[in-house]
mmCIF file of C-alpha atoms in Angstrom:
data_model
loop_
_atom_site.group_PDB
_atom_site.id
_atom_site.type_symbol
_atom_site.label_atom_id
_atom_site.label_comp_id
_atom_site.label_asym_id
_atom_site.label_seq_id
_atom_site.Cartn_x
_atom_site.Cartn_y
_atom_site.Cartn_z
ATOM 1 C CA MET A 856 88.093 108.038 -16.689
ATOM 2 C CA LYS A 857 85.769 106.624 -14.040
ATOM 3 C CA THR A 858 82.906 108.952 -13.224
ATOM 4 C CA ILE A 859 79.671 109.033 -11.282
ATOM 5 C CA VAL A 860 78.493 111.996 -13.330
ATOM 6 C CA LYS A 861 76.343 111.287 -16.361
ATOM 7 C CA ARG A 862 77.364 112.632 -19.766
ATOM 8 C CA ARG A 863 75.464 114.590 -22.396
ATOM 9 C CA PRO A 864 76.255 115.714 -25.950
ATOM 10 C CA LEU A 865 77.591 119.259 -26.191
ATOM 11 C CA GLY A 866 75.281 120.202 -29.027
ATOM 12 C CA ALA A 867 76.584 119.132 -32.412
ATOM 13 C CA THR A 868 80.255 119.537 -31.486
ATOM 14 C CA GLY A 869 80.787 115.803 -31.284
ATOM 15 C CA LEU A 870 81.910 116.163 -27.669
ATOM 16 C CA THR A 871 80.227 114.446 -24.733
ATOM 17 C CA VAL A 872 80.563 116.331 -21.461
ATOM 18 C CA SER A 873 79.762 115.795 -17.804
ATOM 19 C CA GLU A 874 76.290 117.160 -17.124
ATOM 20 C CA VAL A 875 77.710 118.970 -14.091
ATOM 21 C CA SER A 876 80.826 121.015 -14.894
ATOM 22 C CA LEU A 877 83.201 123.080 -12.789
ATOM 23 C CA GLY A 878 82.672 126.822 -12.924
ATOM 24 C CA ALA A 879 86.108 128.200 -12.039
ATOM 25 C CA MET A 880 85.091 131.813 -11.381
ATOM 26 C CA ASN A 881 85.258 131.356 -7.615
ATOM 27 C CA LEU A 882 88.906 130.270 -7.626
ATOM 28 C CA ARG A 883 89.793 133.950 -7.236
ATOM 29 C CA MET A 884 87.671 134.263 -4.084
ATOM 30 C CA LEU A 885 89.182 131.533 -1.917
ATOM 31 C CA LYS A 886 91.480 131.668 1.115
ATOM 32 C CA ASP A 887 94.587 130.878 -0.903
ATOM 33 C CA ARG A 888 95.775 129.419 -4.193
ATOM 34 C CA GLU A 889 96.100 125.938 -2.689
ATOM 35 C CA GLU A 890 92.352 125.801 -2.043
ATOM 36 C CA GLY A 891 91.766 126.442 -5.735
ATOM 37 C CA VAL A 892 94.223 123.721 -6.715
ATOM 38 C CA ARG A 893 92.475 121.236 -4.412
ATOM 39 C CA LEU A 894 89.075 122.087 -5.871
ATOM 40 C CA VAL A 895 90.147 121.621 -9.507
ATOM 41 C CA ASN A 896 91.900 118.355 -8.676
ATOM 42 C CA PHE A 897 88.817 117.141 -6.829
ATOM 43 C CA ALA A 898 86.549 117.957 -9.792
ATOM 44 C CA LEU A 899 88.828 116.029 -12.145
ATOM 45 C CA ASP A 900 88.838 113.117 -9.694
ATOM 46 C CA GLN A 901 85.033 112.973 -10.001
ATOM 47 C CA GLY A 902 85.312 112.554 -13.761
ATOM 48 C CA ILE A 903 84.403 116.137 -14.647
ATOM 49 C CA ASN A 904 85.641 116.820 -18.158
ATOM 50 C CA LEU A 905 84.488 120.421 -18.686
ATOM 51 C CA ILE A 906 85.913 123.409 -16.793
ATOM 52 C CA ASP A 907 84.559 126.905 -17.366
ATOM 53 C CA THR A 908 87.008 129.756 -16.783
ATOM 54 C CA ALA A 909 87.752 133.208 -18.249
ATOM 55 C CA ARG A 910 90.532 135.694 -18.868
ATOM 56 C CA ALA A 911 88.985 138.080 -16.369
ATOM 57 C CA TYR A 912 88.590 135.557 -13.544
ATOM 58 C CA LYS A 913 91.447 136.864 -11.453
ATOM 59 C CA GLY A 914 91.796 138.570 -8.122
ATOM 60 C CA VAL A 915 93.460 138.566 -4.738
ATOM 61 C CA THR A 916 92.823 135.677 -2.338
ATOM 62 C CA GLN A 917 92.097 136.157 1.342
ATOM 63 C CA SER A 918 95.797 135.485 2.008
ATOM 64 C CA GLY A 919 96.750 138.416 -0.231
ATOM 65 C CA VAL A 920 98.030 136.373 -3.184
ATOM 66 C CA GLU A 921 97.049 137.416 -6.699
ATOM 67 C CA VAL A 922 95.652 134.477 -8.674
ATOM 68 C CA GLN A 923 94.232 133.787 -12.117
ATOM 69 C CA SER A 924 91.631 131.104 -12.637
ATOM 70 C CA GLU A 925 93.133 130.127 -16.001
ATOM 71 C CA GLU A 926 96.590 129.677 -14.450
ATOM 72 C CA ILE A 927 95.274 127.437 -11.660
ATOM 73 C CA VAL A 928 93.250 125.319 -14.096
ATOM 74 C CA GLY A 929 96.217 124.925 -16.446
ATOM 75 C CA SER A 930 98.716 124.101 -13.710
ATOM 76 C CA VAL A 931 96.476 121.406 -12.229
ATOM 77 C CA ILE A 932 95.915 119.712 -15.581
ATOM 78 C CA ARG A 933 99.640 119.893 -16.327
ATOM 79 C CA SER A 934 100.395 118.159 -13.019
ATOM 80 C CA ARG A 935 98.152 115.174 -13.816
ATOM 81 C CA SER A 936 99.274 112.037 -15.602
ATOM 82 C CA ASP A 937 96.060 110.062 -15.090
ATOM 83 C CA LEU A 938 93.625 111.982 -17.315
ATOM 84 C CA ASP A 939 92.668 109.479 -19.994
ATOM 85 C CA GLU A 940 90.310 111.658 -22.029
ATOM 86 C CA PRO A 941 90.461 115.197 -23.460
ATOM 87 C CA ILE A 942 89.467 117.967 -21.062
ATOM 88 C CA VAL A 943 87.097 120.591 -22.423
ATOM 89 C CA ILE A 944 88.109 124.083 -21.337
ATOM 90 C CA VAL A 945 85.722 126.966 -21.881
ATOM 91 C CA THR A 946 87.410 130.338 -21.563
ATOM 92 C CA LYS A 947 86.047 133.791 -22.264
ATOM 93 C CA GLY A 948 87.399 137.169 -23.233
ATOM 94 C CA HIS A 949 86.086 140.679 -23.675
ATOM 95 C CA GLY A 950 87.457 140.914 -27.212
ATOM 96 C CA TYR A 951 84.706 142.306 -29.427
ATOM 97 C CA ASN A 952 86.992 143.325 -32.311
ATOM 98 C CA PRO A 953 89.579 141.271 -34.212
ATOM 99 C CA GLN A 954 92.636 142.677 -32.423
ATOM 100 C CA ASP A 955 91.267 142.269 -28.903
ATOM 101 C CA PHE A 956 89.834 138.820 -29.610
ATOM 102 C CA GLU A 957 93.185 137.527 -30.865
ATOM 103 C CA ALA A 958 95.108 139.176 -28.031
ATOM 104 C CA ASP A 959 92.813 137.616 -25.412
ATOM 105 C CA LEU A 960 93.049 134.211 -27.066
ATOM 106 C CA MET A 961 96.836 134.234 -27.155
ATOM 107 C CA LEU A 962 97.026 135.394 -23.551
ATOM 108 C CA SER A 963 94.675 132.573 -22.543
ATOM 109 C CA HIS A 964 96.959 130.106 -24.323
ATOM 110 C CA LYS A 965 99.915 131.447 -22.349
ATOM 111 C CA THR A 966 98.152 131.578 -18.976
ATOM 112 C CA LEU A 967 96.593 128.127 -19.318
ATOM 113 C CA GLY A 968 99.902 126.761 -20.577
ATOM 114 C CA ILE A 969 98.462 125.343 -23.814
ATOM 115 C CA GLU A 970 100.863 123.922 -26.383
ATOM 116 C CA LYS A 971 99.750 123.971 -30.012
ATOM 117 C CA ARG A 972 101.082 120.805 -31.628
ATOM 118 C CA GLU A 973 100.558 119.207 -35.014
ATOM 119 C CA ASN A 974 98.075 116.755 -33.523
ATOM 120 C CA GLY A 975 96.098 119.248 -31.430
ATOM 121 C CA LEU A 976 96.180 121.375 -28.297
ATOM 122 C CA PHE A 977 97.735 120.020 -25.106
ATOM 123 C CA ILE A 978 98.428 121.006 -21.535
ATOM 124 C CA GLY A 979 101.269 118.742 -20.503
ATOM 125 C CA GLN A 980 100.311 115.303 -21.774
ATOM 126 C CA THR A 981 96.553 115.944 -21.677
ATOM 127 C CA GLU A 982 94.694 116.826 -24.855
ATOM 128 C CA ILE A 983 92.525 119.922 -24.585
ATOM 129 C CA LYS A 984 89.372 120.779 -26.475
ATOM 130 C CA LEU A 985 89.289 124.569 -26.279
ATOM 131 C CA VAL A 986 86.023 126.508 -26.493
ATOM 132 C CA VAL A 987 86.480 130.275 -26.734
ATOM 133 C CA PHE A 988 83.630 132.625 -25.854
ATOM 134 C CA MET A 989 82.907 136.222 -26.640
ATOM 135 C CA HIS A 990 81.958 137.121 -23.085
ATOM 136 C CA GLY A 991 78.697 138.798 -22.078
ATOM 137 C CA ILE A 992 77.489 140.007 -25.458
ATOM 138 C CA LYS A 993 74.717 142.602 -25.463
ATOM 139 C CA ALA A 994 73.528 145.225 -27.925
ATOM 140 C CA ASP A 995 76.552 147.540 -27.957
ATOM 141 C CA ARG A 996 79.093 144.710 -27.857
ATOM 142 C CA TRP A 997 77.225 142.819 -30.578
ATOM 143 C CA GLU A 998 77.288 145.942 -32.747
ATOM 144 C CA GLU A 999 81.070 146.163 -32.346
ATOM 145 C CA ILE A 1000 81.461 142.454 -33.135
ATOM 146 C CA GLN A 1001 79.510 142.863 -36.358
ATOM 147 C CA GLU A 1002 81.061 146.133 -37.475
ATOM 148 C CA THR A 1003 84.679 145.094 -36.907
ATOM 149 C CA GLY A 1004 84.585 141.594 -38.358
ATOM 150 C CA ALA A 1005 85.444 139.921 -35.058
ATOM 151 C CA ILE A 1006 83.577 136.730 -36.001
ATOM 152 C CA GLN A 1007 85.495 136.387 -39.268
ATOM 153 C CA LYS A 1008 88.797 136.791 -37.430
ATOM 154 C CA ALA A 1009 87.736 134.258 -34.815
ATOM 155 C CA LEU A 1010 86.844 131.717 -37.489
ATOM 156 C CA GLU A 1011 90.236 132.239 -39.142
ATOM 157 C CA LEU A 1012 92.002 131.521 -35.850
ATOM 158 C CA LYS A 1013 89.789 128.480 -35.335
ATOM 159 C CA GLU A 1014 90.702 127.209 -38.803
ATOM 160 C CA GLN A 1015 94.377 127.654 -37.921
ATOM 161 C CA GLY A 1016 93.889 125.353 -34.929
ATOM 162 C CA TRP A 1017 94.169 127.843 -32.075
ATOM 163 C CA PHE A 1018 90.862 126.657 -30.631
ATOM 164 C CA HIS A 1019 88.149 124.161 -31.511
ATOM 165 C CA PHE A 1020 84.761 125.806 -31.008
ATOM 166 C CA LEU A 1021 83.486 129.384 -30.940
ATOM 167 C CA GLY A 1022 80.867 130.412 -28.424
ATOM 168 C CA PHE A 1023 79.395 133.338 -26.551
ATOM 169 C CA SER A 1024 77.801 134.088 -23.219
ATOM 170 C CA SER A 1025 74.971 136.495 -22.541
ATOM 171 C CA HIS A 1026 72.465 137.383 -19.855
ATOM 172 C CA TYR A 1027 68.873 138.235 -19.046
ATOM 173 C CA GLY A 1028 67.447 141.135 -21.005
ATOM 174 C CA ASP A 1029 69.547 140.446 -24.103
ATOM 175 C CA GLY A 1030 67.223 138.033 -25.887
ATOM 176 C CA GLU A 1031 67.295 139.845 -29.229
ATOM 177 C CA THR A 1032 71.100 139.835 -29.281
ATOM 178 C CA ILE A 1033 71.225 136.168 -28.307
ATOM 179 C CA ARG A 1034 68.884 135.212 -31.116
ATOM 180 C CA ALA A 1035 70.789 137.327 -33.645
ATOM 181 C CA ALA A 1036 74.077 135.689 -32.640
ATOM 182 C CA LEU A 1037 72.586 132.199 -32.893
ATOM 183 C CA ASP A 1038 71.179 133.013 -36.325
ATOM 184 C CA THR A 1039 74.674 133.678 -37.710
ATOM 185 C CA GLY A 1040 75.488 129.970 -37.459
ATOM 186 C CA ALA A 1041 79.013 130.917 -36.355
ATOM 187 C CA TYR A 1042 78.710 129.708 -32.763
ATOM 188 C CA GLN A 1043 78.756 126.092 -31.590
ATOM 189 C CA VAL A 1044 78.362 126.698 -27.829
ATOM 190 C CA VAL A 1045 76.470 129.243 -25.740
ATOM 191 C CA GLU A 1046 76.376 129.996 -22.014
ATOM 192 C CA LEU A 1047 73.121 131.399 -20.638
ATOM 193 C CA PRO A 1048 71.586 132.009 -17.203
ATOM 194 C CA TYR A 1049 68.593 129.887 -16.258
ATOM 195 C CA ASN A 1050 67.172 128.734 -12.943
ATOM 196 C CA VAL A 1051 63.891 127.886 -11.249
ATOM 197 C CA TYR A 1052 63.418 131.506 -10.165
ATOM 198 C CA LYS A 1053 64.113 133.101 -13.557
ATOM 199 C CA ARG A 1054 63.238 131.208 -16.732
ATOM 200 C CA THR A 1055 62.949 134.092 -19.206
ATOM 201 C CA LEU A 1056 65.615 132.638 -21.510
ATOM 202 C CA GLY A 1057 63.932 129.257 -21.280
ATOM 203 C CA GLU A 1058 60.319 128.170 -21.278
ATOM 204 C CA ASP A 1059 58.977 131.550 -20.120
ATOM 205 C CA GLY A 1060 60.550 133.371 -23.055
ATOM 206 C CA GLU A 1061 59.235 133.978 -26.523
ATOM 207 C CA PRO A 1062 60.933 132.154 -28.042
ATOM 208 C CA ASP A 1063 62.391 129.621 -25.622
ATOM 209 C CA LEU A 1064 66.028 130.455 -26.415
ATOM 210 C CA LEU A 1065 67.369 127.291 -24.799
ATOM 211 C CA ARG A 1066 65.285 125.228 -27.165
ATOM 212 C CA TYR A 1067 66.089 127.601 -30.046
ATOM 213 C CA ALA A 1068 69.838 127.090 -29.497
ATOM 214 C CA HIS A 1069 69.447 123.345 -28.965
ATOM 215 C CA ASP A 1070 67.500 122.947 -32.206
ATOM 216 C CA LYS A 1071 70.363 124.663 -34.046
ATOM 217 C CA GLY A 1072 72.814 122.107 -32.650
ATOM 218 C CA VAL A 1073 74.397 124.596 -30.246
ATOM 219 C CA GLY A 1074 75.704 123.181 -26.951
ATOM 220 C CA ILE A 1075 74.296 124.954 -23.883
ATOM 221 C CA VAL A 1076 76.213 125.682 -20.697
ATOM 222 C CA ASN A 1077 73.731 126.639 -17.973
ATOM 223 C CA MET A 1078 75.104 129.340 -15.664
ATOM 224 C CA LYS A 1079 73.412 130.973 -12.654
ATOM 225 C CA ALA A 1080 71.599 127.724 -11.866
ATOM 226 C CA PHE A 1081 71.609 128.828 -8.227
ATOM 227 C CA ASN A 1082 70.534 132.418 -9.018
ATOM 228 C CA GLY A 1083 73.891 134.033 -8.192
ATOM 229 C CA ASN A 1084 76.507 134.029 -5.449
ATOM 230 C CA GLY A 1085 74.284 135.955 -3.045
ATOM 231 C CA MET A 1086 71.655 133.216 -2.975
ATOM 232 C CA VAL A 1087 73.278 131.396 -0.056
ATOM 233 C CA ALA A 1088 72.504 134.205 2.362
ATOM 234 C CA THR A 1089 69.239 135.120 0.669
ATOM 235 C CA SER A 1090 67.856 131.587 0.894
ATOM 236 C CA LYS A 1091 68.038 131.796 4.674
ATOM 237 C CA LEU A 1092 65.772 134.848 4.584
ATOM 238 C CA ILE A 1093 63.077 133.212 2.487
ATOM 239 C CA ARG A 1094 63.201 129.790 4.135
ATOM 240 C CA ASP A 1095 59.912 130.391 5.970
ATOM 241 C CA ILE A 1096 57.988 130.922 2.732
ATOM 242 C CA CYS A 1097 59.998 128.869 0.252
ATOM 243 C CA SER A 1098 61.191 125.304 0.780
ATOM 244 C CA ILE A 1099 63.242 125.091 -2.430
ATOM 245 C CA THR A 1100 66.705 123.716 -1.675
ATOM 246 C CA TYR A 1101 69.987 123.884 -3.593
ATOM 247 C CA GLU A 1102 69.410 120.263 -4.570
ATOM 248 C CA ASP A 1103 66.022 121.271 -6.009
ATOM 249 C CA MET A 1104 67.557 124.126 -7.994
ATOM 250 C CA LEU A 1105 70.188 121.897 -9.566
ATOM 251 C CA ARG A 1106 67.735 119.078 -10.309
ATOM 252 C CA PHE A 1107 65.400 121.596 -11.930
ATOM 253 C CA CYS A 1108 68.096 122.674 -14.382
ATOM 254 C CA LEU A 1109 69.290 119.127 -15.034
ATOM 255 C CA ALA A 1110 65.722 118.160 -15.939
ATOM 256 C CA ASN A 1111 65.697 120.658 -18.812
ATOM 257 C CA PRO A 1112 66.274 118.517 -21.936
ATOM 258 C CA TYR A 1113 68.025 121.302 -23.867
ATOM 259 C CA ILE A 1114 70.873 121.920 -21.406
ATOM 260 C CA SER A 1115 74.206 120.201 -22.069
ATOM 261 C CA THR A 1116 75.894 120.926 -18.743
ATOM 262 C CA VAL A 1117 75.202 122.888 -15.579
ATOM 263 C CA ASP A 1118 78.074 125.129 -14.538
ATOM 264 C CA ALA A 1119 78.408 124.504 -10.790
ATOM 265 C CA GLY A 1120 80.512 127.260 -9.257
ATOM 266 C CA ALA A 1121 81.388 125.558 -5.984
ATOM 267 C CA ARG A 1122 84.048 126.917 -3.668
ATOM 268 C CA PHE A 1123 84.967 123.766 -1.776
ATOM 269 C CA PRO A 1124 85.235 120.046 -2.618
ATOM 270 C CA GLU A 1125 82.376 119.241 -0.232
ATOM 271 C CA GLU A 1126 80.044 121.574 -2.137
ATOM 272 C CA PHE A 1127 81.071 120.140 -5.479
ATOM 273 C CA LEU A 1128 80.668 116.568 -4.255
ATOM 274 C CA ALA A 1129 77.107 117.419 -3.223
ATOM 275 C CA ASP A 1130 76.452 118.720 -6.743
ATOM 276 C CA THR A 1131 77.820 115.591 -8.401
ATOM 277 C CA LYS A 1132 75.704 113.386 -6.147
ATOM 278 C CA VAL A 1133 72.586 115.321 -7.143
ATOM 279 C CA SER A 1134 73.359 114.536 -10.771
ATOM 280 C CA THR A 1135 73.043 110.818 -10.021
ATOM 281 C CA LEU A 1136 69.444 111.190 -8.807
ATOM 282 C CA PRO A 1137 66.520 110.336 -11.099
ATOM 283 C CA PRO A 1138 65.336 113.231 -13.278
ATOM 284 C CA LEU A 1139 62.481 115.343 -11.988
ATOM 285 C CA SER A 1140 59.109 114.570 -13.527
ATOM 286 C CA ASP A 1141 57.094 117.247 -15.316
ATOM 287 C CA GLU A 1142 54.817 117.398 -12.292
ATOM 288 C CA GLN A 1143 57.753 117.935 -9.926
ATOM 289 C CA ARG A 1144 59.175 120.679 -12.144
ATOM 290 C CA LYS A 1145 55.787 122.385 -12.267
ATOM 291 C CA ALA A 1146 55.475 122.256 -8.477
ATOM 292 C CA LEU A 1147 58.897 123.889 -8.092
ATOM 293 C CA THR A 1148 58.098 126.663 -10.549
ATOM 294 C CA THR A 1149 54.812 127.377 -8.781
ATOM 295 C CA GLU A 1150 56.595 127.747 -5.453
ATOM 296 C CA ALA A 1151 59.471 129.744 -6.947
ATOM 297 C CA ASP A 1152 57.090 132.196 -8.612
ATOM 298 C CA GLN A 1153 55.677 133.123 -5.213
ATOM 299 C CA VAL A 1154 59.004 134.662 -4.179
ATOM 300 C CA SER A 1155 60.845 135.390 -7.432
ATOM 301 C CA GLY A 1156 59.720 139.021 -7.392
ATOM 302 C CA LEU A 1157 61.947 139.552 -4.367
ATOM 303 C CA PHE A 1158 64.985 139.092 -6.624
ATOM 304 C CA ASP A 1159 64.060 141.794 -9.136
ATOM 305 C CA ASN A 1160 66.513 144.675 -9.364
ATOM 306 C CA ILE A 1161 68.870 143.405 -6.681
ATOM 307 C CA CYS A 1162 72.606 142.703 -6.829
ATOM 308 C CA ARG A 1163 73.425 139.000 -6.892
ATOM 309 C CA GLU A 1164 77.148 139.614 -6.251
ATOM 310 C CA CYS A 1165 78.073 137.779 -9.452
ATOM 311 C CA MET A 1166 81.231 139.956 -9.601
ATOM 312 C CA HIS A 1167 81.188 140.233 -13.403
ATOM 313 C CA CYS A 1168 81.257 144.026 -13.089
ATOM 314 C CA LEU A 1169 84.734 143.837 -11.552
ATOM 315 C CA GLU A 1170 86.209 141.885 -14.449
ATOM 316 C CA LYS A 1171 86.893 145.020 -16.474
ATOM 317 C CA PHE A 1172 86.059 147.874 -14.101
ATOM 318 C CA GLN A 1173 87.495 149.186 -10.874
ATOM 319 C CA CYS A 1174 85.643 151.896 -8.982
ATOM 320 C CA PRO A 1175 87.798 155.056 -9.073
ATOM 321 C CA GLN A 1176 86.675 155.773 -5.510
ATOM 322 C CA GLY A 1177 87.686 152.295 -4.334
ATOM 323 C CA ILE A 1178 84.144 151.429 -3.247
ATOM 324 C CA PRO A 1179 83.462 147.661 -2.869
ATOM 325 C CA PHE A 1180 80.032 148.191 -4.396
ATOM 326 C CA PRO A 1181 79.102 144.518 -5.063
ATOM 327 C CA GLU A 1182 79.595 143.755 -1.363
ATOM 328 C CA ILE A 1183 77.602 146.830 -0.366
ATOM 329 C CA LEU A 1184 74.788 146.163 -2.823
ATOM 330 C CA GLY A 1185 74.619 142.490 -1.862
ATOM 331 C CA LEU A 1186 74.205 143.515 1.759
ATOM 332 C CA HIS A 1187 71.543 146.046 0.773
ATOM 333 C CA SER A 1188 69.744 143.357 -1.236
ATOM 334 C CA ARG A 1189 69.344 141.248 1.876
ATOM 335 C CA TYR A 1190 68.255 144.319 3.835
ATOM 336 C CA THR A 1191 65.596 145.050 1.191
ATOM 337 C CA ILE A 1192 64.305 141.470 1.152
ATOM 338 C CA ALA A 1193 64.195 141.347 4.947
ATOM 339 C CA LYS A 1194 62.111 144.527 5.006
ATOM 340 C CA ALA A 1195 59.762 143.166 2.330
ATOM 341 C CA LEU A 1196 59.228 140.038 4.435
ATOM 342 C CA ASN A 1197 58.730 142.038 7.660
ATOM 343 C CA LYS A 1198 61.840 140.467 9.120
ATOM 344 C CA ASP A 1199 64.445 142.173 11.285
ATOM 345 C CA ALA A 1200 66.661 144.148 8.901
ATOM 346 C CA ALA A 1201 68.714 145.803 11.642
ATOM 347 C CA PRO A 1202 71.593 143.265 11.439
ATOM 348 C CA TYR A 1203 72.279 144.295 7.842
ATOM 349 C CA ALA A 1204 72.362 147.961 8.789
ATOM 350 C CA GLY A 1205 74.742 146.999 11.574
ATOM 351 C CA GLN A 1206 77.021 145.104 9.198
ATOM 352 C CA TYR A 1207 77.096 148.108 6.888
ATOM 353 C CA ALA A 1208 78.005 150.429 9.763
ATOM 354 C CA GLN A 1209 80.922 148.165 10.674
ATOM 355 C CA MET A 1210 82.335 148.040 7.142
ATOM 356 C CA GLY A 1211 85.660 149.764 6.728
ATOM 357 C CA GLY A 1212 86.863 151.757 3.738
ATOM 358 C CA PRO A 1213 84.850 153.829 1.275
ATOM 359 C CA LYS A 1214 81.096 153.290 1.401
ATOM 360 C CA ALA A 1215 78.051 154.480 -0.520
ATOM 361 C CA ASP A 1216 78.547 158.127 0.411
ATOM 362 C CA ALA A 1217 81.810 158.116 -1.563
ATOM 363 C CA CYS A 1218 79.999 157.317 -4.831
ATOM 364 C CA VAL A 1219 80.211 160.229 -7.290
ATOM 365 C CA ALA A 1220 77.720 158.595 -9.716
ATOM 366 C CA CYS A 1221 80.227 158.480 -12.568
ATOM 367 C CA GLY A 1222 78.255 155.576 -14.063
ATOM 368 C CA GLY A 1223 81.340 153.718 -15.284
ATOM 369 C CA CYS A 1224 80.182 150.578 -13.506
ATOM 370 C CA ASN A 1225 76.838 150.410 -15.298
ATOM 371 C CA ALA A 1226 78.334 149.292 -18.611
ATOM 372 C CA TRP A 1227 79.706 146.173 -16.919
ATOM 373 C CA CYS A 1228 76.609 145.081 -15.009
ATOM 374 C CA GLU A 1229 75.250 142.028 -16.797
ATOM 375 C CA TYR A 1230 71.858 142.538 -15.129
ATOM 376 C CA HIS A 1231 71.501 146.121 -16.455
ATOM 377 C CA LEU A 1232 71.257 147.571 -12.951
ATOM 378 C CA ASP A 1233 71.612 151.317 -12.339
ATOM 379 C CA ILE A 1234 74.364 151.024 -9.761
ATOM 380 C CA PRO A 1235 74.734 154.746 -8.876
ATOM 381 C CA ALA A 1236 70.970 154.980 -8.244
ATOM 382 C CA MET A 1237 71.176 151.881 -6.062
ATOM 383 C CA MET A 1238 74.083 153.374 -4.123
ATOM 384 C CA ALA A 1239 71.958 156.465 -3.507
ATOM 385 C CA GLN A 1240 69.272 154.185 -2.055
ATOM 386 C CA VAL A 1241 71.885 152.536 0.167
ATOM 387 C CA ARG A 1242 72.699 155.974 1.608
ATOM 388 C CA LYS A 1243 69.039 156.505 2.407
ATOM 389 C CA ASP A 1244 68.483 153.075 3.935
ATOM 390 C CA LEU A 1245 71.738 152.199 5.651
ATOM 391 C CA ALA A 1246 73.714 155.384 6.326
#
């Protein structure tokens, strides 16, 4: 396949992947299903050979149609007859015990439309290299994985040919769990957040877990390279004091020698094309990386304890009061940053006032959402602050 995107080894898997990959989480957030189909086709046209999806990446589009990221990815690949190399699909499930892991895996097979043949896994006529993740592991989930024998079951299913490589994803604040999982030797791929504003799982950590995983031959998928979905609006607020662009953020991650691929969660072909073009630029020098980190550190404190609207909390949890709390907390995050920068925060209060449906005052502080926040935020406490600031 012709490609303008450079390739890198995916750890010791033997696979070589595009150093920019398509993060398919946002397919559930588009205007309609057709927009998602166009985006996946466009990524494949650019020579992208790794797509990152998940069982829980599903939702209702702006046109009111229920979609699943896995289904869109599978249907697009099945419709193509020009893909002349295997496509690497990373999918993730919340199965932390043997039964749930197997159930998620089989459902992913069905939704993606994977056929298990004697000579491998295929979607239509295209060979698939399937990487299955245990999604968002942290202390309690890791304890369940260990106690129930989930890894052993996963390795049995891998041996039977249901998938090719076992992996996991995790987040900031879970360094001990990440290291423990890597030390088992059971995982060949890992997905971790890392960006110029937050490098605690990289060079600012002790140890540098990106290097730690790389040295063990584990392929690294870099997520949150742009610091979360809410960064588009937030970057406009900090533009006066921070000149770091999206191009800078992506180049910073691509310059890290331990990263196999950067998961670019674009929503439109134009955005993804911009990402692929960045990957063709010369690597940043050490001096350029240092200059970016120095500038980023001047504002990174503004992003502490705010909602980045990553939407992971909604993958397994629905607020019993029907409160769209990621949207509310994302709005409050921008309000908080505006206040900290002595900017006009009134527009955010106005947007909150105009929101329809249940708002922060409907929160009963049940705490059910907290277990699903990958950033360990206390969501009920934050909703209480919203009532004080925006009500």
